[in-house]
């Protein structure tokens, strides 16, 4: 474990996914206590995307942005919202120069799969249709997210490919949760890792899926054909149950002819970049923004 991160482990709050309402409240309180990001260089706007169930979005627009990313927050599809994601969305917009469209998708277990995916896909479609209004090139639209949000982003890319939906330039997948089967080495062995462990992941999938079987749009690792998907940047944390499914997905994308940058961060755990004082966290956040900047600038 990175020593700067390890020093914080005793102080990490516990989130109990067996009680979604309490988990949301605890996470919101934790997020509110974090330092506010510098938004001086950003124009921030609240919008509602019309869909079968209207979707709230928060748009972060840097000056002279050329591309955009539909950004999906983490939280196991159970907790997290536009406010808790505000620091991360702002940092990505500021660091990448891209318009970040942060999505307030519906949460489980009240809204199980495919509600969150439907919301994310609706925002992708809306972004492509309103590119001129947003001031972005419709050929430079990416999808991305953290944790469960990164899994949703991967699913959006699969669905857009299969349904001939809006073209996606790039996938930015930070510590993605992709596989409900939990059979990888890291899933079987990381049962007591900080912040995120096997039991919490099991609970999150149960909330998201209920009794229905997982499809590739719910768990992208189940997709048998990964050809024709957008290039990807995939970041993993060393001490993270979802590490190996993300690495496996990256390798399978490569074998399907998809360009991938895979970055495995030594000494880190799932979500540890929230510890902003750690040097490795600063590098992680900077790399996410830089990868997006490169992908949308080419």
JSON list of N, CA and C in Angstrom, two decimals, residues 3 7 14 16 18 27 30 49-50 60 64 92 124 128 132 142 146-147 167 171 189 236 242 257 268-269 272 279 283:
[
{"chain": "A", "resi": 3, "resn": "UNK", "atom": "N", "xyz": [2.27, 4.49, 1.19]},
{"chain": "A", "resi": 3, "resn": "UNK", "atom": "CA", "xyz": [2.24, 4.96, 2.58]},
{"chain": "A", "resi": 3, "resn": "UNK", "atom": "C", "xyz": [1.38, 6.19, 2.79]},
{"chain": "A", "resi": 7, "resn": "UNK", "atom": "N", "xyz": [-1.96, 5.78, 5.53]},
{"chain": "A", "resi": 7, "resn": "UNK", "atom": "CA", "xyz": [-2.16, 6.58, 6.75]},
{"chain": "A", "resi": 7, "resn": "UNK", "atom": "C", "xyz": [-3.61, 7.00, 6.93]},
{"chain": "A", "resi": 14, "resn": "UNK", "atom": "N", "xyz": [-17.33, 4.11, 6.67]},
{"chain": "A", "resi": 14, "resn": "UNK", "atom": "CA", "xyz": [-17.91, 2.86, 6.19]},
{"chain": "A", "resi": 14, "resn": "UNK", "atom": "C", "xyz": [-19.27, 3.14, 5.56]},
{"chain": "A", "resi": 16, "resn": "UNK", "atom": "N", "xyz": [-22.59, 1.29, 4.23]},
{"chain": "A", "resi": 16, "resn": "UNK", "atom": "CA", "xyz": [-23.32, 0.02, 4.34]},
{"chain": "A", "resi": 16, "resn": "UNK", "atom": "C", "xyz": [-24.36, -0.07, 3.21]},
{"chain": "A", "resi": 18, "resn": "UNK", "atom": "N", "xyz": [-26.27, -2.42, 2.47]},
{"chain": "A", "resi": 18, "resn": "UNK", "atom": "CA", "xyz": [-27.51, -3.13, 2.80]},
{"chain": "A", "resi": 18, "resn": "UNK", "atom": "C", "xyz": [-28.63, -2.14, 3.14]},
{"chain": "A", "resi": 27, "resn": "UNK", "atom": "N", "xyz": [-22.74, 9.17, 2.30]},
{"chain": "A", "resi": 27, "resn": "UNK", "atom": "CA", "xyz": [-21.85, 9.54, 1.21]},
{"chain": "A", "resi": 27, "resn": "UNK", "atom": "C", "xyz": [-21.99, 11.02, 0.88]},
{"chain": "A", "resi": 30, "resn": "UNK", "atom": "N", "xyz": [-20.13, 12.98, 3.44]},
{"chain": "A", "resi": 30, "resn": "UNK", "atom": "CA", "xyz": [-18.69, 12.87, 3.20]},
{"chain": "A", "resi": 30, "resn": "UNK", "atom": "C", "xyz": [-18.26, 13.78, 2.06]},
{"chain": "A", "resi": 49, "resn": "UNK", "atom": "N", "xyz": [-32.62, 16.60, -19.31]},
{"chain": "A", "resi": 49, "resn": "UNK", "atom": "CA", "xyz": [-32.68, 15.93, -20.60]},
{"chain": "A", "resi": 49, "resn": "UNK", "atom": "C", "xyz": [-34.02, 15.20, -20.69]},
{"chain": "A", "resi": 50, "resn": "UNK", "atom": "N", "xyz": [-34.84, 15.53, -21.69]},
{"chain": "A", "resi": 50, "resn": "UNK", "atom": "CA", "xyz": [-36.13, 14.85, -21.81]},
{"chain": "A", "resi": 50, "resn": "UNK", "atom": "C", "xyz": [-35.95, 13.40, -22.24]},
{"chain": "A", "resi": 60, "resn": "UNK", "atom": "N", "xyz": [-20.50, 21.19, -17.31]},
{"chain": "A", "resi": 60, "resn": "UNK", "atom": "CA", "xyz": [-19.30, 21.97, -16.97]},
{"chain": "A", "resi": 60, "resn": "UNK", "atom": "C", "xyz": [-18.62, 22.34, -18.29]},
{"chain": "A", "resi": 64, "resn": "UNK", "atom": "N", "xyz": [-13.49, 27.61, -24.69]},
{"chain": "A", "resi": 64, "resn": "UNK", "atom": "CA", "xyz": [-12.97, 27.08, -25.94]},
{"chain": "A", "resi": 64, "resn": "UNK", "atom": "C", "xyz": [-12.91, 25.54, -25.96]},
{"chain": "A", "resi": 92, "resn": "UNK", "atom": "N", "xyz": [-12.19, 17.21, -13.88]},
{"chain": "A", "resi": 92, "resn": "UNK", "atom": "CA", "xyz": [-11.99, 16.61, -15.21]},
{"chain": "A", "resi": 92, "resn": "UNK", "atom": "C", "xyz": [-12.21, 17.66, -16.29]},
{"chain": "A", "resi": 124, "resn": "UNK", "atom": "N", "xyz": [-26.42, 10.60, -23.77]},
{"chain": "A", "resi": 124, "resn": "UNK", "atom": "CA", "xyz": [-25.52, 10.52, -24.92]},
{"chain": "A", "resi": 124, "resn": "UNK", "atom": "C", "xyz": [-26.23, 10.99, -26.19]},
{"chain": "A", "resi": 128, "resn": "UNK", "atom": "N", "xyz": [-25.32, 14.39, -28.50]},
{"chain": "A", "resi": 128, "resn": "UNK", "atom": "CA", "xyz": [-25.02, 14.37, -29.93]},
{"chain": "A", "resi": 128, "resn": "UNK", "atom": "C", "xyz": [-25.97, 15.29, -30.70]},
{"chain": "A", "resi": 132, "resn": "UNK", "atom": "N", "xyz": [-24.11, 21.38, -31.32]},
{"chain": "A", "resi": 132, "resn": "UNK", "atom": "CA", "xyz": [-23.91, 22.78, -31.73]},
{"chain": "A", "resi": 132, "resn": "UNK", "atom": "C", "xyz": [-24.26, 23.73, -30.60]},
{"chain": "A", "resi": 142, "resn": "UNK", "atom": "N", "xyz": [-17.19, 11.68, -25.92]},
{"chain": "A", "resi": 142, "resn": "UNK", "atom": "CA", "xyz": [-16.70, 10.51, -25.20]},
{"chain": "A", "resi": 142, "resn": "UNK", "atom": "C", "xyz": [-17.71, 10.10, -24.13]},
{"chain": "A", "resi": 146, "resn": "UNK", "atom": "N", "xyz": [-16.54, 6.58, -13.20]},
{"chain": "A", "resi": 146, "resn": "UNK", "atom": "CA", "xyz": [-15.76, 5.93, -12.15]},
{"chain": "A", "resi": 146, "resn": "UNK", "atom": "C", "xyz": [-16.56, 4.77, -11.58]},
{"chain": "A", "resi": 147, "resn": "UNK", "atom": "N", "xyz": [-15.91, 3.63, -11.38]},
{"chain": "A", "resi": 147, "resn": "UNK", "atom": "CA", "xyz": [-16.48, 2.49, -10.68]},
{"chain": "A", "resi": 147, "resn": "UNK", "atom": "C", "xyz": [-17.74, 1.98, -11.40]},
{"chain": "A", "resi": 167, "resn": "UNK", "atom": "N", "xyz": [-22.06, 8.24, -32.62]},
{"chain": "A", "resi": 167, "resn": "UNK", "atom": "CA", "xyz": [-20.66, 7.79, -32.59]},
{"chain": "A", "resi": 167, "resn": "UNK", "atom": "C", "xyz": [-19.97, 8.26, -31.31]},
{"chain": "A", "resi": 171, "resn": "UNK", "atom": "N", "xyz": [-13.66, 5.97, -24.67]},
{"chain": "A", "resi": 171, "resn": "UNK", "atom": "CA", "xyz": [-14.18, 5.51, -23.38]},
{"chain": "A", "resi": 171, "resn": "UNK", "atom": "C", "xyz": [-13.13, 5.81, -22.31]},
{"chain": "A", "resi": 189, "resn": "UNK", "atom": "N", "xyz": [-10.06, -12.81, -3.75]},
{"chain": "A", "resi": 189, "resn": "UNK", "atom": "CA", "xyz": [-9.06, -12.62, -2.69]},
{"chain": "A", "resi": 189, "resn": "UNK", "atom": "C", "xyz": [-9.16, -11.30, -1.95]},
{"chain": "A", "resi": 236, "resn": "UNK", "atom": "N", "xyz": [-6.86, 1.03, -13.28]},
{"chain": "A", "resi": 236, "resn": "UNK", "atom": "CA", "xyz": [-7.19, 0.09, -12.20]},
{"chain": "A", "resi": 236, "resn": "UNK", "atom": "C", "xyz": [-6.36, 0.41, -10.97]},
{"chain": "A", "resi": 242, "resn": "UNK", "atom": "N", "xyz": [-12.31, -5.20, -8.22]},
{"chain": "A", "resi": 242, "resn": "UNK", "atom": "CA", "xyz": [-12.66, -5.14, -9.64]},
{"chain": "A", "resi": 242, "resn": "UNK", "atom": "C", "xyz": [-11.43, -4.96, -10.54]},
{"chain": "A", "resi": 257, "resn": "UNK", "atom": "N", "xyz": [-9.14, -5.72, -31.53]},
{"chain": "A", "resi": 257, "resn": "UNK", "atom": "CA", "xyz": [-8.70, -4.67, -32.43]},
{"chain": "A", "resi": 257, "resn": "UNK", "atom": "C", "xyz": [-9.00, -3.26, -31.96]},
{"chain": "A", "resi": 268, "resn": "UNK", "atom": "N", "xyz": [-2.48, 1.50, -4.71]},
{"chain": "A", "resi": 268, "resn": "UNK", "atom": "CA", "xyz": [-3.74, 2.21, -4.54]},
{"chain": "A", "resi": 268, "resn": "UNK", "atom": "C", "xyz": [-4.88, 1.24, -4.22]},
{"chain": "A", "resi": 269, "resn": "UNK", "atom": "N", "xyz": [-5.99, 1.78, -3.75]},
{"chain": "A", "resi": 269, "resn": "UNK", "atom": "CA", "xyz": [-7.20, 0.98, -3.56]},
{"chain": "A", "resi": 269, "resn": "UNK", "atom": "C", "xyz": [-8.37, 1.70, -4.24]},
{"chain": "A", "resi": 272, "resn": "UNK", "atom": "N", "xyz": [-9.27, 5.50, -3.95]},
{"chain": "A", "resi": 272, "resn": "UNK", "atom": "CA", "xyz": [-8.28, 6.17, -3.09]},
{"chain": "A", "resi": 272, "resn": "UNK", "atom": "C", "xyz": [-7.86, 7.53, -3.61]},
{"chain": "A", "resi": 279, "resn": "UNK", "atom": "N", "xyz": [0.39, 11.98, -3.36]},
{"chain": "A", "resi": 279, "resn": "UNK", "atom": "CA", "xyz": [1.00, 12.28, -4.66]},
{"chain": "A", "resi": 279, "resn": "UNK", "atom": "C", "xyz": [0.45, 11.36, -5.75]},
{"chain": "A", "resi": 283, "resn": "UNK", "atom": "N", "xyz": [-1.50, 12.29, -9.38]},
{"chain": "A", "resi": 283, "resn": "UNK", "atom": "CA", "xyz": [-1.10, 11.77, -10.69]},
{"chain": "A", "resi": 283, "resn": "UNK", "atom": "C", "xyz": [-2.26, 11.04, -11.37]}
]
